[in-house]
Amino acid sequence: MDTQDDFLLTRPPTAERPLMGVTLLLVEDSRFACEAMRMMASRSGARLRRADSIASARQHLRIYRPSVAIIDLGLPDGYGEDLISELSRATPRVQAILATSGDPDGEMRAKISGADGFMCKPFNSLAAFQAAILDHMPIDRRPKGPRRLPTTNIAPDRIAYRDDLTQIARLIAINADPRTLDYVHQFLSGVAECADDQPILAALDQLQSLRQNGQPICHQMRVLSDLIETRLLETKMSALN
């Protein structure tokens, strides 16, 4: 018997659901960014699966082939560019490979690795999300005729932001070696961009500047840790109210 998912995947795209029939594999370690993407995929008619690492993505790809792969450039077990390169050379190839990052400079690296497009964080515009995917889909997988662009901006649940901050708080409490700090910077920058958390973004910029200039970072690490703890307390109090 056909499942509801099977039925949805065979339906043609419409003006209201322009990504109907599209399956997305999102390779992203941030729960906050994933929640934003899940909401946009759902409103667009697409089906979304998530992998939080390169290893998890490879396991998914052994089982099924998505229509579109959306890959974050900074992942806990490696660089998204490596997975992009693998997928771009694979036969048969997925219809569209998109890279994401909170760093606009990542676009060039992604394109060199074989990405078809680039989505800069934060993810909040439904119209931009749909356009980024449709621009790289075959003509027969796009909705026919004119359509009104959605004006909706997506606002994910702040609980997902709290989960991401909790992960980083635990990580920097255990280890603050250069490789860990590189990951913390790219991960937290993208998450804070999505959450429009300007104080944390400013603290990260200051920390990165100190590191690049070879200056002591202990004080700035405490500043960042205190900000994270403050956000965790704020989200906890908000959930109780």
GROMACS .gro file of N, CA and C in nm, residues 137-231:
model
  285
  137MET      N    1   1.646   2.351  -1.003
  137MET     CA    2   1.566   2.233  -1.032
  137MET      C    3   1.533   2.227  -1.181
  138PRO      N    4   1.513   2.106  -1.235
  138PRO     CA    5   1.472   2.094  -1.376
  138PRO      C    6   1.340   2.167  -1.400
  139ILE      N    7   1.319   2.211  -1.523
  139ILE     CA    8   1.200   2.287  -1.557
  139ILE      C    9   1.072   2.212  -1.520
  140ASP      N   10   1.071   2.079  -1.542
  140ASP     CA   11   0.949   2.004  -1.515
  140ASP      C   12   0.921   1.985  -1.367
  141ARG      N   13   1.015   2.026  -1.280
  141ARG     CA   14   0.993   2.017  -1.136
  141ARG      C   15   0.965   2.155  -1.076
  142ARG      N   16   0.936   2.253  -1.161
  142ARG     CA   17   0.899   2.386  -1.113
  142ARG      C   18   0.751   2.408  -1.138
  143PRO      N   19   0.686   2.489  -1.053
  143PRO     CA   20   0.544   2.517  -1.075
  143PRO      C   21   0.522   2.591  -1.205
  144LYS      N   22   0.414   2.558  -1.274
  144LYS     CA   23   0.384   2.621  -1.403
  144LYS      C   24   0.311   2.754  -1.381
  145GLY      N   25   0.346   2.850  -1.465
  145GLY     CA   26   0.278   2.978  -1.461
  145GLY      C   27   0.329   3.069  -1.351
  146PRO      N   28   0.276   3.192  -1.346
  146PRO     CA   29   0.320   3.287  -1.243
  146PRO      C   30   0.271   3.247  -1.105
  147ARG      N   31   0.341   3.289  -1.004
  147ARG     CA   32   0.298   3.263  -0.867
  147ARG      C   33   0.335   3.381  -0.779
  148ARG      N   34   0.256   3.403  -0.678
  148ARG     CA   35   0.281   3.511  -0.584
  148ARG      C   36   0.388   3.466  -0.485
  149LEU      N   37   0.493   3.547  -0.469
  149LEU     CA   38   0.599   3.511  -0.376
  149LEU      C   39   0.553   3.530  -0.233
  150PRO      N   40   0.581   3.433  -0.147
  150PRO     CA   41   0.540   3.448  -0.007
  150PRO      C   42   0.621   3.557   0.063
  151THR      N   43   0.557   3.627   0.153
  151THR     CA   44   0.625   3.733   0.229
  151THR      C   45   0.655   3.689   0.372
  152THR      N   46   0.628   3.563   0.400
  152THR     CA   47   0.644   3.511   0.536
  152THR      C   48   0.791   3.503   0.576
  153ASN      N   49   0.820   3.547   0.698
  153ASN     CA   50   0.950   3.524   0.759
  153ASN      C   51   0.934   3.418   0.868
  154ILE      N   52   1.028   3.326   0.873
  154ILE     CA   53   1.020   3.213   0.964
  154ILE      C   54   1.089   3.246   1.096
  155ALA      N   55   1.025   3.210   1.207
  155ALA     CA   56   1.083   3.232   1.340
  155ALA      C   57   1.079   3.100   1.417
  156PRO      N   58   1.190   3.026   1.420
  156PRO     CA   59   1.192   2.897   1.489
  156PRO      C   60   1.174   2.912   1.640
  157ASP      N   61   1.134   2.803   1.703
  157ASP     CA   62   1.118   2.799   1.848
  157ASP      C   63   1.252   2.825   1.916
  158ARG      N   64   1.252   2.912   2.017
  158ARG     CA   65   1.377   2.946   2.086
  158ARG      C   66   1.432   2.829   2.167
  159ILE      N   67   1.350   2.727   2.190
  159ILE     CA   68   1.401   2.609   2.261
  159ILE      C   69   1.513   2.544   2.182
  160ALA      N   70   1.501   2.545   2.049
  160ALA     CA   71   1.607   2.488   1.965
  160ALA      C   72   1.735   2.569   1.979
  161TYR      N   73   1.722   2.700   1.995
  161TYR     CA   74   1.840   2.786   2.017
  161TYR      C   75   1.905   2.750   2.150
  162ARG      N   76   1.823   2.728   2.251
  162ARG     CA   77   1.877   2.688   2.382
  162ARG      C   78   1.954   2.557   2.371
  163ASP      N   79   1.903   2.462   2.294
  163ASP     CA   80   1.972   2.334   2.277
  163ASP      C   81   2.109   2.354   2.214
  164ASP      N   82   2.117   2.442   2.113
  164ASP     CA   83   2.245   2.469   2.049
  164ASP      C   84   2.343   2.535   2.146
  165LEU      N   85   2.294   2.630   2.224
  165LEU     CA   86   2.381   2.698   2.320
  165LEU      C   87   2.429   2.602   2.429
  166THR      N   88   2.342   2.511   2.470
  166THR     CA   89   2.381   2.411   2.570
  166THR      C   90   2.495   2.324   2.517
  167GLN      N   91   2.485   2.286   2.391
  167GLN     CA   92   2.590   2.205   2.329
  167GLN      C   93   2.724   2.278   2.330
  168ILE      N   94   2.723   2.406   2.295
  168ILE     CA   95   2.847   2.484   2.291
  168ILE      C   96   2.901   2.508   2.432
  169ALA      N   97   2.813   2.534   2.528
  169ALA     CA   98   2.858   2.556   2.666
  169ALA      C   99   2.931   2.433   2.718
  170ARG      N  100   2.879   2.315   2.689
  170ARG     CA  101   2.945   2.192   2.733
  170ARG      C  102   3.079   2.173   2.662
  171LEU      N  103   3.082   2.208   2.535
  171LEU     CA  104   3.203   2.187   2.456
  171LEU      C  105   3.318   2.273   2.506
  172ILE      N  106   3.293   2.402   2.528
  172ILE     CA  107   3.402   2.491   2.569
  172ILE      C  108   3.440   2.470   2.716
  173ALA      N  109   3.351   2.408   2.793
  173ALA     CA  110   3.385   2.377   2.932
  173ALA      C  111   3.482   2.259   2.938
  174ILE      N  112   3.476   2.172   2.838
  174ILE     CA  113   3.561   2.053   2.835
  174ILE      C  114   3.694   2.079   2.765
  175ASN      N  115   3.688   2.153   2.655
  175ASN     CA  116   3.807   2.167   2.571
  175ASN      C  117   3.805   2.303   2.500
  176ALA      N  118   3.918   2.371   2.502
  176ALA     CA  119   3.927   2.500   2.433
  176ALA      C  120   4.052   2.505   2.346
  177ASP      N  121   4.086   2.391   2.284
  177ASP     CA  122   4.202   2.390   2.195
  177ASP      C  123   4.167   2.461   2.065
  178PRO      N  124   4.267   2.495   1.983
  178PRO     CA  125   4.240   2.573   1.860
  178PRO      C  126   4.137   2.510   1.768
  179ARG      N  127   4.142   2.378   1.750
  179ARG     CA  128   4.046   2.314   1.660
  179ARG      C  129   3.904   2.326   1.714
  180THR      N  130   3.889   2.308   1.846
  180THR     CA  131   3.757   2.322   1.907
  180THR      C  132   3.706   2.465   1.892
  181LEU      N  133   3.795   2.562   1.913
  181LEU     CA  134   3.753   2.702   1.902
  181LEU      C  135   3.716   2.738   1.758
  182ASP      N  136   3.782   2.678   1.661
  182ASP     CA  137   3.743   2.699   1.521
  182ASP      C  138   3.600   2.652   1.499
  183TYR      N  139   3.569   2.533   1.552
  183TYR     CA  140   3.434   2.478   1.536
  183TYR      C  141   3.332   2.564   1.610
  184VAL      N  142   3.367   2.605   1.733
  184VAL     CA  143   3.276   2.689   1.812
  184VAL      C  144   3.244   2.817   1.737
  185HIS      N  145   3.346   2.877   1.676
  185HIS     CA  146   3.325   3.004   1.605
  185HIS      C  147   3.231   2.986   1.487
  186GLN      N  148   3.257   2.886   1.403
  186GLN     CA  149   3.172   2.871   1.284
  186GLN      C  150   3.032   2.827   1.322
  187PHE      N  151   3.019   2.738   1.421
  187PHE     CA  152   2.887   2.689   1.461
  187PHE      C  153   2.805   2.801   1.527
  188LEU      N  154   2.865   2.865   1.627
  188LEU     CA  155   2.791   2.965   1.703
  188LEU      C  156   2.764   3.090   1.621
  189SER      N  157   2.854   3.124   1.528
  189SER     CA  158   2.829   3.239   1.441
  189SER      C  159   2.703   3.217   1.358
  190GLY      N  160   2.692   3.097   1.300
  190GLY     CA  161   2.575   3.068   1.219
  190GLY      C  162   2.447   3.066   1.300
  191VAL      N  163   2.454   3.005   1.419
  191VAL     CA  164   2.336   2.997   1.506
  191VAL      C  165   2.294   3.136   1.553
  192ALA      N  166   2.392   3.217   1.597
  192ALA     CA  167   2.361   3.351   1.646
  192ALA      C  168   2.308   3.440   1.534
  193GLU      N  169   2.356   3.419   1.411
  193GLU     CA  170   2.301   3.493   1.296
  193GLU      C  171   2.154   3.458   1.279
  194CYS      N  172   2.123   3.329   1.285
  194CYS     CA  173   1.984   3.286   1.269
  194CYS      C  174   1.895   3.343   1.380
  195ALA      N  175   1.951   3.354   1.500
  195ALA     CA  176   1.874   3.404   1.614
  195ALA      C  177   1.883   3.555   1.629
  196ASP      N  178   1.962   3.621   1.542
  196ASP     CA  179   1.984   3.766   1.549
  196ASP      C  180   2.031   3.806   1.689
  197ASP      N  181   2.127   3.729   1.741
  197ASP     CA  182   2.182   3.756   1.874
  197ASP      C  183   2.309   3.839   1.858
  198GLN      N  184   2.293   3.970   1.852
  198GLN     CA  185   2.405   4.059   1.824
  198GLN      C  186   2.513   4.058   1.933
  199PRO      N  187   2.478   4.053   2.062
  199PRO     CA  188   2.584   4.048   2.164
  199PRO      C  189   2.675   3.926   2.151
  200ILE      N  190   2.619   3.810   2.122
  200ILE     CA  191   2.702   3.691   2.105
  200ILE      C  192   2.786   3.703   1.978
  201LEU      N  193   2.730   3.757   1.872
  201LEU     CA  194   2.807   3.777   1.749
  201LEU      C  195   2.926   3.871   1.775
  202ALA      N  196   2.902   3.978   1.850
  202ALA     CA  197   3.009   4.072   1.881
  202ALA      C  198   3.118   4.006   1.966
  203ALA      N  199   3.076   3.924   2.062
  203ALA     CA  200   3.173   3.854   2.147
  203ALA      C  201   3.256   3.755   2.066
  204LEU      N  202   3.193   3.689   1.971
  204LEU     CA  203   3.265   3.595   1.883
  204LEU      C  204   3.365   3.669   1.795
  205ASP      N  205   3.325   3.783   1.742
  205ASP     CA  206   3.415   3.862   1.657
  205ASP      C  207   3.538   3.907   1.737
  206GLN      N  208   3.515   3.950   1.860
  206GLN     CA  209   3.627   3.994   1.944
  206GLN      C  210   3.720   3.877   1.977
  207LEU      N  211   3.661   3.762   2.006
  207LEU     CA  212   3.742   3.644   2.034
  207LEU      C  213   3.825   3.605   1.913
  208GLN      N  214   3.764   3.607   1.796
  208GLN     CA  215   3.836   3.570   1.675
  208GLN      C  216   3.950   3.668   1.646
  209SER      N  217   3.926   3.796   1.671
  209SER     CA  218   4.029   3.898   1.649
  209SER      C  219   4.149   3.875   1.741
  210LEU      N  220   4.122   3.844   1.867
  210LEU     CA  221   4.230   3.817   1.962
  210LEU      C  222   4.310   3.695   1.919
  211ARG      N  223   4.242   3.592   1.875
  211ARG     CA  224   4.311   3.470   1.832
  211ARG      C  225   4.400   3.497   1.710
  212GLN      N  226   4.346   3.571   1.615
  212GLN     CA  227   4.422   3.599   1.494
  212GLN      C  228   4.546   3.683   1.521
  213ASN      N  229   4.540   3.766   1.625
  213ASN     CA  230   4.653   3.853   1.660
  213ASN      C  231   4.744   3.791   1.765
  214GLY      N  232   4.716   3.666   1.803
  214GLY     CA  233   4.800   3.597   1.899
  214GLY      C  234   4.793   3.653   2.040
  215GLN      N  235   4.681   3.715   2.076
  215GLN     CA  236   4.666   3.775   2.208
  215GLN      C  237   4.593   3.681   2.303
  216PRO      N  238   4.605   3.703   2.435
  216PRO     CA  239   4.537   3.617   2.532
  216PRO      C  240   4.385   3.621   2.513
  217ILE      N  241   4.322   3.507   2.533
  217ILE     CA  242   4.177   3.499   2.508
  217ILE      C  243   4.098   3.459   2.632
  218CYS      N  244   4.165   3.439   2.746
  218CYS     CA  245   4.096   3.388   2.865
  218CYS      C  246   3.980   3.478   2.906
  219HIS      N  247   4.005   3.609   2.910
  219HIS     CA  248   3.899   3.702   2.951
  219HIS      C  249   3.782   3.697   2.853
  220GLN      N  250   3.811   3.697   2.723
  220GLN     CA  251   3.704   3.697   2.624
  220GLN      C  252   3.627   3.566   2.624
  221MET      N  253   3.695   3.457   2.657
  221MET     CA  254   3.624   3.329   2.670
  221MET      C  255   3.525   3.335   2.785
  222ARG      N  256   3.564   3.402   2.894
  222ARG     CA  257   3.470   3.417   3.007
  222ARG      C  258   3.352   3.505   2.967
  223VAL      N  259   3.380   3.610   2.889
  223VAL     CA  260   3.271   3.697   2.842
  223VAL      C  261   3.172   3.615   2.760
  224LEU      N  262   3.224   3.535   2.668
  224LEU     CA  263   3.137   3.453   2.583
  224LEU      C  264   3.060   3.351   2.666
  225SER      N  265   3.128   3.286   2.758
  225SER     CA  266   3.062   3.186   2.843
  225SER      C  267   2.951   3.249   2.926
  226ASP      N  268   2.977   3.368   2.979
  226ASP     CA  269   2.875   3.437   3.059
  226ASP      C  270   2.753   3.474   2.974
  227LEU      N  271   2.777   3.517   2.850
  227LEU     CA  272   2.666   3.549   2.761
  227LEU      C  273   2.582   3.426   2.732
  228ILE      N  274   2.649   3.314   2.708
  228ILE     CA  275   2.576   3.190   2.680
  228ILE      C  276   2.493   3.149   2.801
  229GLU      N  277   2.551   3.158   2.920
  229GLU     CA  278   2.477   3.122   3.041
  229GLU      C  279   2.357   3.215   3.061
  230THR      N  280   2.375   3.343   3.029
  230THR     CA  281   2.264   3.437   3.040
  230THR      C  282   2.151   3.399   2.946
  231ARG      N  283   2.186   3.364   2.821
  231ARG     CA  284   2.083   3.323   2.724
  231ARG      C  285   2.011   3.197   2.771
   0.00000   0.00000   0.00000
